[in-house]
Coordinates of C-alpha atoms and ligand atoms in Angstrom, one line a residue:
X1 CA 26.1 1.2 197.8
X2 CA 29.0 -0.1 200.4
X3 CA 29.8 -3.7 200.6
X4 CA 27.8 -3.7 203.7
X5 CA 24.6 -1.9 202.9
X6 CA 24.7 -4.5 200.3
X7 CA 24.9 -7.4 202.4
X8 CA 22.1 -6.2 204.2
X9 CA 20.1 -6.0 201.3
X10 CA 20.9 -9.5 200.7
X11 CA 20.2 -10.8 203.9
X12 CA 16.7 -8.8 203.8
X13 CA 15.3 -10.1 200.5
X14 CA 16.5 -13.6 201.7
X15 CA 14.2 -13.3 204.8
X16 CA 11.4 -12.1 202.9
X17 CA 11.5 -14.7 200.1
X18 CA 11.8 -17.1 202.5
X19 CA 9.1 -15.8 205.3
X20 CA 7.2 -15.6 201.9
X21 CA 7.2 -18.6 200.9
X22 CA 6.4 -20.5 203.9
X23 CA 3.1 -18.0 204.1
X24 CA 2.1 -19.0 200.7
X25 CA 2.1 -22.4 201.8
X26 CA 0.4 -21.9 204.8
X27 CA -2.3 -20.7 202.9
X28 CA -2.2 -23.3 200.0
X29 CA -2.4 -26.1 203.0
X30 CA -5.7 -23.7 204.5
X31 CA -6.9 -21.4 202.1
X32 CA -10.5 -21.0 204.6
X33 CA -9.1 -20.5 207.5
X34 CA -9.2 -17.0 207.7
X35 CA -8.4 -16.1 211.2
X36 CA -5.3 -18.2 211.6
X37 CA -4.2 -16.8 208.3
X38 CA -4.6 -13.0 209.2
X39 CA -2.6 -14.1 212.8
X40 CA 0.0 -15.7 210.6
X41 CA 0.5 -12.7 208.3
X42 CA 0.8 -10.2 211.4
X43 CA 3.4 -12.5 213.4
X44 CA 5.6 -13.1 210.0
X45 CA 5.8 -9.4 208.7
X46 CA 7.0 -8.4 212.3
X47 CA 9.6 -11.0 212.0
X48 CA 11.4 -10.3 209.2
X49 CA 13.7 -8.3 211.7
X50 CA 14.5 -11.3 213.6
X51 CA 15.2 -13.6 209.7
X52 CA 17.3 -10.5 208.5
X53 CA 19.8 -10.6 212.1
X54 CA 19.7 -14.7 212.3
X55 CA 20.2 -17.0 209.3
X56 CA 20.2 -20.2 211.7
X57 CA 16.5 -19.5 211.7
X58 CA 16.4 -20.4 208.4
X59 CA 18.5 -22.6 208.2
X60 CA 16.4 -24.6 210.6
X61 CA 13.6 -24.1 208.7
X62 CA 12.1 -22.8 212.1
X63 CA 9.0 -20.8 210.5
X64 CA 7.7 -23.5 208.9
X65 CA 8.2 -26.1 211.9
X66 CA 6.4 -23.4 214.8
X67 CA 3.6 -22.8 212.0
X68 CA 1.9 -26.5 211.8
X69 CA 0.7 -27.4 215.2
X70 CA 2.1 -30.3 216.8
X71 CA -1.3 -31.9 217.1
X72 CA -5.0 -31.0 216.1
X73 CA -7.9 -33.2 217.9
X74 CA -11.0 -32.6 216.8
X75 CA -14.0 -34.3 218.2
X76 CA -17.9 -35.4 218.4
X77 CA -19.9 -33.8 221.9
X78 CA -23.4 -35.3 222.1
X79 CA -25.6 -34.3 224.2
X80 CA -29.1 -34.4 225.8
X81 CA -30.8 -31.3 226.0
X82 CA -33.8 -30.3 229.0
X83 CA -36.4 -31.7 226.4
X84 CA -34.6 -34.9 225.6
X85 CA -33.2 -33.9 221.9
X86 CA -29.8 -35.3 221.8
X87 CA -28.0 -32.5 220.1
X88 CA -24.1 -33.0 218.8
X89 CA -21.3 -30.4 219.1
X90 CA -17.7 -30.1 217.7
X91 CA -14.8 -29.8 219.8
X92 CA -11.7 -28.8 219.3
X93 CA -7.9 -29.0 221.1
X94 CA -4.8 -27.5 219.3
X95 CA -1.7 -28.7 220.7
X96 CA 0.5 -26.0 219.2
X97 CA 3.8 -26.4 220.7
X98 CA 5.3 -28.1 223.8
X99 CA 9.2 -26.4 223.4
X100 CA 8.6 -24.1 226.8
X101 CA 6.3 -27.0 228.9
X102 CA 3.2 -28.5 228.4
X103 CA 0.3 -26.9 226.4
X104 CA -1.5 -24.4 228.2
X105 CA -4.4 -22.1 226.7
X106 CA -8.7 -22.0 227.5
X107 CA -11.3 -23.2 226.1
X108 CA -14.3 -21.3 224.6
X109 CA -17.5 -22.2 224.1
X110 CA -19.0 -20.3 221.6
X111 CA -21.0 -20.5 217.9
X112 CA -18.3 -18.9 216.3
X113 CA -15.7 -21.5 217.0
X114 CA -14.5 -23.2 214.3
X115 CA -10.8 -24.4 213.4
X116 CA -9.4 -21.6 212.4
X117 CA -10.2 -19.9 215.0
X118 CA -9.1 -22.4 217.4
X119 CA -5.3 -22.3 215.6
X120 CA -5.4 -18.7 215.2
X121 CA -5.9 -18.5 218.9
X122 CA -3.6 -21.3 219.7
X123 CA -1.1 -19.9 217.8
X124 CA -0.9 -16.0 219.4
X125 CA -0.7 -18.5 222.8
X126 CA 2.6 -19.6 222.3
X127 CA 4.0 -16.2 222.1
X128 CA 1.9 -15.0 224.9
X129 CA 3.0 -17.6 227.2
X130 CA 6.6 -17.7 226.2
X131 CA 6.7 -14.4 227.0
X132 CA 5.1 -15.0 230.4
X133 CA 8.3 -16.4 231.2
X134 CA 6.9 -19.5 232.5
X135 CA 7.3 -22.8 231.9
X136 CA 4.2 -23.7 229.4
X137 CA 3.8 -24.2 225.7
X138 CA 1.3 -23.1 223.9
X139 CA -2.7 -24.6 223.0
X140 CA -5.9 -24.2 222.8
X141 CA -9.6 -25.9 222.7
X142 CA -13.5 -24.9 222.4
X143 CA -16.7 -25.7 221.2
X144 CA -19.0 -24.6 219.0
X145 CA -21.6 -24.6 221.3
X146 CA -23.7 -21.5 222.5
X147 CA -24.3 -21.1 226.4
X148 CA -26.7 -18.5 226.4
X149 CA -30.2 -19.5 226.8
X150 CA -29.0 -23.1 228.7
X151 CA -29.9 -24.3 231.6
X152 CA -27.3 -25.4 234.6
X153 CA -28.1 -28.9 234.1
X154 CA -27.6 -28.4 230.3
X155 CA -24.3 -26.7 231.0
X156 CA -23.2 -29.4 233.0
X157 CA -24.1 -32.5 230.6
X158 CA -22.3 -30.7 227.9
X159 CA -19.3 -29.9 230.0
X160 CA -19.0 -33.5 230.9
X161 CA -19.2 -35.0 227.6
X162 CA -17.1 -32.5 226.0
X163 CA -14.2 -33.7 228.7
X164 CA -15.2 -37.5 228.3
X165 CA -13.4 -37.3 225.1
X166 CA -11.0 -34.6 226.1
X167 CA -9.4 -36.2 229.1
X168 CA -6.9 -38.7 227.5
X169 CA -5.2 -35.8 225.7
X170 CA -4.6 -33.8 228.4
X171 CA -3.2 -34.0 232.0
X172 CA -0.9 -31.9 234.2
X173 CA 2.4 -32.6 232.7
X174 CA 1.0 -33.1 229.5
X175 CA -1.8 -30.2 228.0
X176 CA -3.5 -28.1 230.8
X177 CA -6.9 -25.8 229.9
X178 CA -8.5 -23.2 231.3
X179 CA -11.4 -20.8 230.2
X180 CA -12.1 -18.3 228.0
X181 CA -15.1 -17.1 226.4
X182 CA -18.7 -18.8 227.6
X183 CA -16.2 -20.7 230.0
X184 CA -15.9 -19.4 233.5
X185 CA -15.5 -21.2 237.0
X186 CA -18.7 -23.3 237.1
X187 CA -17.9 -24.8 233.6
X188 CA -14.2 -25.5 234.7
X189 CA -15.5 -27.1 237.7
X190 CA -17.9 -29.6 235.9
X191 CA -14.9 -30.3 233.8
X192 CA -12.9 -30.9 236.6
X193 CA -15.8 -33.3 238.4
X194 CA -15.5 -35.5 234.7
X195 CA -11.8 -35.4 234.3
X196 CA -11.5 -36.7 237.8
X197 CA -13.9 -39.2 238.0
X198 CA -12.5 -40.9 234.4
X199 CA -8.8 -40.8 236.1
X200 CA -9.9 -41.9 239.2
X201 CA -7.1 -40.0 240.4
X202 CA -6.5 -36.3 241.9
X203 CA -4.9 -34.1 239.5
X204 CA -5.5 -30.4 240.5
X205 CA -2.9 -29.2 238.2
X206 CA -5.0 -30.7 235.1
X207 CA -7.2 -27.3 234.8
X208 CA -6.8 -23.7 235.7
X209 CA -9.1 -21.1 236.5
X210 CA -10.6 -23.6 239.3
X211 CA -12.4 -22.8 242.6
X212 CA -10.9 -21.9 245.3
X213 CA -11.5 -24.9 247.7
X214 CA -9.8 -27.1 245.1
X215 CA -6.3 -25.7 243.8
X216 CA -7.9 -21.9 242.2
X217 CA -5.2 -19.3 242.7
X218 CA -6.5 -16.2 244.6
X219 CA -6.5 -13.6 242.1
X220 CA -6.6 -15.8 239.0
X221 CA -10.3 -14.1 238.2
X222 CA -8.8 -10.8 238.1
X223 CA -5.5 -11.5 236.5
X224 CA -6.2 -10.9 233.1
X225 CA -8.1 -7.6 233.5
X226 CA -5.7 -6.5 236.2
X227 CA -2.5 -7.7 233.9
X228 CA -3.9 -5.6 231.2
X229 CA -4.2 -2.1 233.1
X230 CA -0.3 -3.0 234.3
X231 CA 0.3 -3.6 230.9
X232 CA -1.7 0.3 230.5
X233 CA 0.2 1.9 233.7
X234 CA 4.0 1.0 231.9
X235 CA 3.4 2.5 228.8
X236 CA 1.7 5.6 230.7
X237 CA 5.1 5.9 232.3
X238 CA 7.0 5.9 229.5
X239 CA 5.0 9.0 228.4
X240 CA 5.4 10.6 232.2
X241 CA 2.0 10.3 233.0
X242 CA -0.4 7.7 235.1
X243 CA -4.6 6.4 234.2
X244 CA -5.6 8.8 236.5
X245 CA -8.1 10.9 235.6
X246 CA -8.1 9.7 232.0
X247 CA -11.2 8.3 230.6
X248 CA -11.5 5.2 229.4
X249 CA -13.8 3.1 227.5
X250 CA -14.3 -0.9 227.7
X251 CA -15.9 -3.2 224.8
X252 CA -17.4 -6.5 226.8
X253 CA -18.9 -7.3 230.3
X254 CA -17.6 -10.6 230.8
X255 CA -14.2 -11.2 233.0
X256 CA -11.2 -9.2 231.3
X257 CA -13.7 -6.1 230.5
X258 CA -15.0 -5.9 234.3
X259 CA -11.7 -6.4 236.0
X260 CA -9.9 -4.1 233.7
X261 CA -12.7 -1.8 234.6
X262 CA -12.2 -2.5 238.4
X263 CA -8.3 -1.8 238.2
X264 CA -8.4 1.1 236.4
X265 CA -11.2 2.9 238.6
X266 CA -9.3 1.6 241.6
X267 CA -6.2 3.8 240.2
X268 CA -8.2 6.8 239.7
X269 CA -9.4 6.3 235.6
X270 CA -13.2 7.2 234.7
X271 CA -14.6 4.3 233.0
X272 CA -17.5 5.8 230.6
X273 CA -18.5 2.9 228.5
X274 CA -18.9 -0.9 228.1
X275 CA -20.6 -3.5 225.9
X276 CA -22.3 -6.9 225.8
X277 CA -22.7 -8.2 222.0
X278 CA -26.4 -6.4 221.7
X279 CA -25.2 -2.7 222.3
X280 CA -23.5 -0.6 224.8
X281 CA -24.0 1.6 227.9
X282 CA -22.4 5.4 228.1
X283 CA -22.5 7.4 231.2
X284 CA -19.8 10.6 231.0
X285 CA -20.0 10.7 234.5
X286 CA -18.7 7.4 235.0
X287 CA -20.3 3.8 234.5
X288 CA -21.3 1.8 238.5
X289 CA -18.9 -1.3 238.2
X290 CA -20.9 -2.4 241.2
X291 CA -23.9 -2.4 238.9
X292 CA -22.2 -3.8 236.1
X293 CA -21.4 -6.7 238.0
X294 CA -24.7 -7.5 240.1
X295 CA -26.3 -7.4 236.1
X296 CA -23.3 -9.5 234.2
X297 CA -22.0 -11.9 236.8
X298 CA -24.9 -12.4 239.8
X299 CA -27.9 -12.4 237.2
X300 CA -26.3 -13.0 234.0
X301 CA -28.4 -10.4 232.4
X302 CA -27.5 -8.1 229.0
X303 CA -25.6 -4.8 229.4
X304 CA -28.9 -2.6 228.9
X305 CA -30.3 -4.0 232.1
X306 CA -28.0 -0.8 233.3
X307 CA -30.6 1.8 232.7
X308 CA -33.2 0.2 235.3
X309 CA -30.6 1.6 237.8
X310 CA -29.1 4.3 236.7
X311 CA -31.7 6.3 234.2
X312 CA -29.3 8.8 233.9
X313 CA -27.3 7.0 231.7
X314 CA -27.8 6.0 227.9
X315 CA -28.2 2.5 225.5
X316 CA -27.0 2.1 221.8
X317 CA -28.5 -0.9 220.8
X318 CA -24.9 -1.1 218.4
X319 CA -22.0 -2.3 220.5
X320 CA -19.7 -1.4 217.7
X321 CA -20.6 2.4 218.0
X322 CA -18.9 2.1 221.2
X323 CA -15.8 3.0 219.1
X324 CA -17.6 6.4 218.8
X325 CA -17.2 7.3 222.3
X326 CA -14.5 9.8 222.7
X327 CA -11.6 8.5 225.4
X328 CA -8.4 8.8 226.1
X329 CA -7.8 5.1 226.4
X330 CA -10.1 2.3 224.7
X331 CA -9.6 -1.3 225.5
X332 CA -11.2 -3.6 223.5
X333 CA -12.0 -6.6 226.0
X334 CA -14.5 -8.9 223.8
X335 CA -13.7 -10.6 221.0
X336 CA -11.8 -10.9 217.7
X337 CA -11.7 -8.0 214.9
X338 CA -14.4 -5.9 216.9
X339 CA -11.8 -2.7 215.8
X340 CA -11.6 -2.1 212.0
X341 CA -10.1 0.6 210.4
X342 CA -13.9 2.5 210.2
X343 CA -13.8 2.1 214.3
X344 CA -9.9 2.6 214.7
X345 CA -10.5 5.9 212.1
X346 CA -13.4 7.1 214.4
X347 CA -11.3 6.3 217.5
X348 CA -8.6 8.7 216.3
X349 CA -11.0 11.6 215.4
X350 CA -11.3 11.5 219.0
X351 CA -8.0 11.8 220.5
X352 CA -7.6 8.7 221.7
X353 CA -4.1 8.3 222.7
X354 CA -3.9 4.7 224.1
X355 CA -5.4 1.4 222.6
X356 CA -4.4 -2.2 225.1
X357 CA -5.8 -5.4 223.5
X358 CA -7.8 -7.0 226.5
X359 CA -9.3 -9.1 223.9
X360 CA -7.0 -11.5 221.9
X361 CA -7.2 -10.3 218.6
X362 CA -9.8 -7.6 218.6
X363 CA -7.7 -5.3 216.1
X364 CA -7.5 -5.9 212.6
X365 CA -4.2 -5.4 210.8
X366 CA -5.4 -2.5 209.1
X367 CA -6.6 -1.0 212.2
X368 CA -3.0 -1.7 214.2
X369 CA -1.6 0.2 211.2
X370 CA -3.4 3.0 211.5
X371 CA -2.9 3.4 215.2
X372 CA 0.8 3.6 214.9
X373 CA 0.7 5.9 212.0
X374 CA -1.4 8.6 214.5
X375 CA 1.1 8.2 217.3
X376 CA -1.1 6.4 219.3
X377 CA 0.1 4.2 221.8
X378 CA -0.7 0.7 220.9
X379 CA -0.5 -2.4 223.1
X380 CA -0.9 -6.2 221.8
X381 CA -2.8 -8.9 223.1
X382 CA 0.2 -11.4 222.9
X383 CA 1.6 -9.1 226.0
X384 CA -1.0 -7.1 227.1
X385 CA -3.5 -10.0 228.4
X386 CA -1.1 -12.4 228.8
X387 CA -1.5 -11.6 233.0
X388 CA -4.3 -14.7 233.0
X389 CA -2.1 -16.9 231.6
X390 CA 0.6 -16.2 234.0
X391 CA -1.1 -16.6 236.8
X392 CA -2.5 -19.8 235.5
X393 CA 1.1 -20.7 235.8
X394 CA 1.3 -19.6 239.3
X395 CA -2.1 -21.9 239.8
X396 CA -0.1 -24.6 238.6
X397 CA 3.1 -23.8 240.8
X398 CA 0.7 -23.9 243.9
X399 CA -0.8 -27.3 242.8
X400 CA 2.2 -28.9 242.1
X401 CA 3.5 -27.7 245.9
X402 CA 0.3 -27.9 247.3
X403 CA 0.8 -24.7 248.6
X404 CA -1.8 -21.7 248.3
X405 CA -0.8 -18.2 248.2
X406 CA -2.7 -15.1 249.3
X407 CA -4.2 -12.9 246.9
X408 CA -1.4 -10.5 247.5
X409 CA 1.4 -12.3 246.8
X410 CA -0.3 -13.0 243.6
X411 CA -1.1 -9.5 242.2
X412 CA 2.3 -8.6 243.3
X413 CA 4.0 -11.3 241.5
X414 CA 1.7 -10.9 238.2
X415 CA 2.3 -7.2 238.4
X416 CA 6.4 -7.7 238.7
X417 CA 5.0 -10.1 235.3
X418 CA 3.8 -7.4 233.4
X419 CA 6.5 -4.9 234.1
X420 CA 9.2 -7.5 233.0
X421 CA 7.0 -8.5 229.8
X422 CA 6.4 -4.5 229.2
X423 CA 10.4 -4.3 229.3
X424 CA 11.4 -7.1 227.4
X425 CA 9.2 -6.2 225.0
X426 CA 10.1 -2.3 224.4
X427 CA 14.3 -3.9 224.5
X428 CA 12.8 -6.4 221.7
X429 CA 11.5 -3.6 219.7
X430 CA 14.4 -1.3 220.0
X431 CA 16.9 -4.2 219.3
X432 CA 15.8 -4.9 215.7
X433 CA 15.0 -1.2 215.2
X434 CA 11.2 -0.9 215.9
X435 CA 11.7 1.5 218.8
X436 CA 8.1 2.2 220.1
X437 CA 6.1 -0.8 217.9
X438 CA 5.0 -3.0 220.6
X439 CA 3.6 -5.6 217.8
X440 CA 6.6 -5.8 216.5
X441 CA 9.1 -6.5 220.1
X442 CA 6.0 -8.6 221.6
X443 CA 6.2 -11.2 218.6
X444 CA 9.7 -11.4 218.5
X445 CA 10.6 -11.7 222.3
X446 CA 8.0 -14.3 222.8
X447 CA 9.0 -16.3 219.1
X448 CA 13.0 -16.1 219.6
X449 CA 12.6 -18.1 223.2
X450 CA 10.4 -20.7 221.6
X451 CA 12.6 -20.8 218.5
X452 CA 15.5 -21.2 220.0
X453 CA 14.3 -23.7 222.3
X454 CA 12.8 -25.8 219.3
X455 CA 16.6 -25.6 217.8
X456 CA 18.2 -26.9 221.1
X457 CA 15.7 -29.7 221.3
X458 CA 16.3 -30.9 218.1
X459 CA 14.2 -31.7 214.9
X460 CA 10.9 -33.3 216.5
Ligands
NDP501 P1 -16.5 -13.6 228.6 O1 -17.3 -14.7 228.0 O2 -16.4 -13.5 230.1 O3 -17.0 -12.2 228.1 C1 -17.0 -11.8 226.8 C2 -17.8 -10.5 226.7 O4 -17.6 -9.9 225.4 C3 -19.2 -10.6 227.0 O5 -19.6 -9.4 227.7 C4 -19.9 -10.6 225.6 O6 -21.2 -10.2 225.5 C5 -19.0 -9.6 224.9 N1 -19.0 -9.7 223.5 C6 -18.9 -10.8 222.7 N2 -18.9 -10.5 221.4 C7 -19.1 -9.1 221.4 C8 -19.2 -8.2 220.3 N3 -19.2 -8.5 219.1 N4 -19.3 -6.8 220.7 C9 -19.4 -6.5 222.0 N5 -19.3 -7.3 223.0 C10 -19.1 -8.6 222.7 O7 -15.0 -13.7 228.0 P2 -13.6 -13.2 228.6 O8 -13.8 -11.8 229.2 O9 -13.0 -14.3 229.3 O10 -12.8 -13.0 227.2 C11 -12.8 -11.9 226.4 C12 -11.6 -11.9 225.4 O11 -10.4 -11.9 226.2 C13 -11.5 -13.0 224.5 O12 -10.9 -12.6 223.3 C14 -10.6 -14.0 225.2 O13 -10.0 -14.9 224.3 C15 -9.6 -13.0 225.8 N6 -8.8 -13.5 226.9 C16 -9.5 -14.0 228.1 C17 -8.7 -14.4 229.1 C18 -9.3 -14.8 230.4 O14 -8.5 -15.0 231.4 N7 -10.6 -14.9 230.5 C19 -7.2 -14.4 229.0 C20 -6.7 -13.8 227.8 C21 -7.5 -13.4 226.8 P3 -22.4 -11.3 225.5 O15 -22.7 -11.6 226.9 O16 -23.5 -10.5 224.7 O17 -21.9 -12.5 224.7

């Protein structure tokens, strides 16, 4: 072995003791939270790369800093329901890291929302955004209350309590939300009513995601879906070909799984399958977005609702079987760990040749494995949906100048977003000798911004 080999042995064990240890405690500190742990363990094993090439990391102690959030606020929501029950809620902020500009991330309301997964997703947000190349730090916040079933009036009440405690922790320069799952426009706009009348002041750029008549960004609806077939269209080119023609199948019917559907029939892609949590709909002809969207977003009805219009196409009350459906390009648009390895194995049986994370998360590790073992293209969430964060930046640009740009100017710019991200990434990958791993360049292009920022700001 020459004197150099051997030195890069060295410097390899020394980054994997180290990332190691500061994973062991990690998960003595939180040995339940099993979401933020399995995020952890994928962003440190595609580090080691970046340890091996920079001791100052270490040195700094820089894992172990970016792993414990800067602040965790948890809190009470009561409530009064349309009978009168007062009914109480947890909710949850994680202020992960401010290095790049203030927190930014969504809130979701859902059942399943606990604190691990609020840090698991805060966490994957700091990379996402840093890569963005905007200006905004890294955060999330939720609720583990369950929209379906409530009335508007319920919706609102909630809403406004949940921000009666949230609004001293955040503000434009300081933590700025959006939504996310079970939180769309009317629930940002109740929260933006609260937050407004408890300032008595006028902050537009407090929340993204808003209306239109008071600070929304054209195009912010679409971004993420949009962002994610962008995301789909670079690595196409990379393989010489386009979405055209291809067929495609979409888990979800909520806002990244209909406007990744939208893009990618509006660039020539058949879109045979989607999902709602109960099961999902398969047409090989194509699916009717137009339906899809009169049934999910107009009446807020489930996915099966489909078959009163179009007879000629089929239900599986199991939306997991949608993995099933053979496609040339599946994008998992829902939720966390919907792809396993039995789905990812049955997903390559079919020749699928492309997977894009709409969702954040929605891959286990063991199904990302497998995927890049069988050649097939895979895209991460931390660059692949990061287009709705982005233009949640450019929502906040055009509040803090009071300007309002046209939708155009906003697809073009988050489309010039997603190129750049695509490239950076592939350069990060083939830098520290990953050429093709997307995981692997994604993590490391968005952590060595934020890491290096941390060190120029000092120890706080
Ligand atoms: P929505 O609430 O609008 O939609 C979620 C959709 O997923 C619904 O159709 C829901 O069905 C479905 N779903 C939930 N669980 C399952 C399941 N186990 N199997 C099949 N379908 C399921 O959320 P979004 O579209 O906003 O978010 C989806 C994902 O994208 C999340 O992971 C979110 O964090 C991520 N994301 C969202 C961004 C955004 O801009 N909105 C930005 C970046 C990431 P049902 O109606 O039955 O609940």
């Amino acid at each position: 072995m020459n004197r150099q080999t051997y030195a890069e042995g060295i410097a390899e064990q020394e980054a994997i003791d180290y990332i190691n240890s500061v994973y062991e405690k990690v998960k003595q500190r939180d040995p339940h939270e099993t979401e933020f742990l399995q995020a952890t363990k994928i962003l440190f094993d595609s580090l080691i790369p970046v340890f091996v090439k920079n001791r100052t990391y270490i040195e700094h102690n820089i894992l172990e800093r970016i792993i414990e959030p800067e602040r965790v606020i948890s809190f009470r929501v009561p409530w009064v329901d349309d009978e009168g029950n007062v009914q109480v809620n947890r909710g949850y902020r994680v202020q992960f890291n401010s290095a790049l500009g203030p927190y930014k991330g969504g809130i979701r309301f859902h059942p399943t929302v606990n604190l691990s997964v609020m840090k698991f997703l805060a966490l994957t947000q700091i990379f996402k955004n840093s890569l963005t190349g905007q200006p905004i730090g890294g955060g999330k916040g939720g609720a583990d209350f369950d929209p379906k079933g409530k009335s508007d009036q319920e919706i609102m009440r909630f809403c406004q309590s949940f921000m009666t405690e949230l609004y001293r922790h955040i503000g434009p320069d300081i933590d700025v939300p959006a939504g996310d799952i079970g939180v769309g426009k009317r629930e940002i706009g109740y929260m933006f009513g609260q937050y407004k009348r408890l300032r008595g002041a006028y902050e537009a750029g407090v929340l993204t995601g808003k209306g239109i008549h008071y600070g929304g960004s054209l195009g912010r609806t679409e971004a993420t879906g949009y962002g994610t077939i962008y995301f789909v269209e670079e690595m196409l080119k990379e393989k010489r070909t386009t979405i055209k023609n291809k067929t495609v199948i979409t888990s979800g019917s909520g806002n990244v799984a209909i406007h990744a559907m939208e893009k990618a029939i509006q660039l020539g892609a058949r879109v045979v399958a989607c999902s709602d949590s109960n099961g999902y709909i398969y047409d090989k002809n194509g699916l009717s977005l137009q339906t899809i969207k009169r049934i999910k977003i107009d009446e807020g009805g489930r996915i099966k609702e489909y078959l009163n219009y179009h007879p000629e196409a089929e239900y599986f009350d199991d939306a997991k079987q949608i993995w099933s459906v053979p496609a040339d390009i599946a994008l998992p648009c829902a939720t966390q760990n919907e792809i396993d390895l039995e789905a990812a194995n049955m997903l390559i049986e079919n020749n699928v040749k492309v997977v894009v994370e709409g969702a954040n998360m929605p891959c286990t590790r063991e199904a990302i494995d497998v995927f890049i073992e069988n050649g097939v293209l895979f895209g991460p969430a931390q660059a692949a949906n990061a287009g709705g964060v982005a233009v949640s930046a450019l929502e906040m640009a055009q509040n803090s100048a009071r300007l309002k740009w046209t939708f155009e100017e906003v697809d073009k710019q988050l489309k010039n977003i997603m190129q750049t991200i695509y490239r950076n990434v592939v350069n990060a990958a083939n830098e520290y000798g990953h050429p093709g791993n997307l995981v692997v360049g994604a993590n490391i292009a968005g952590f060595t911004k934020v890491a290096d920022t941390m060190i120029e700001q000092g120890v706080v």
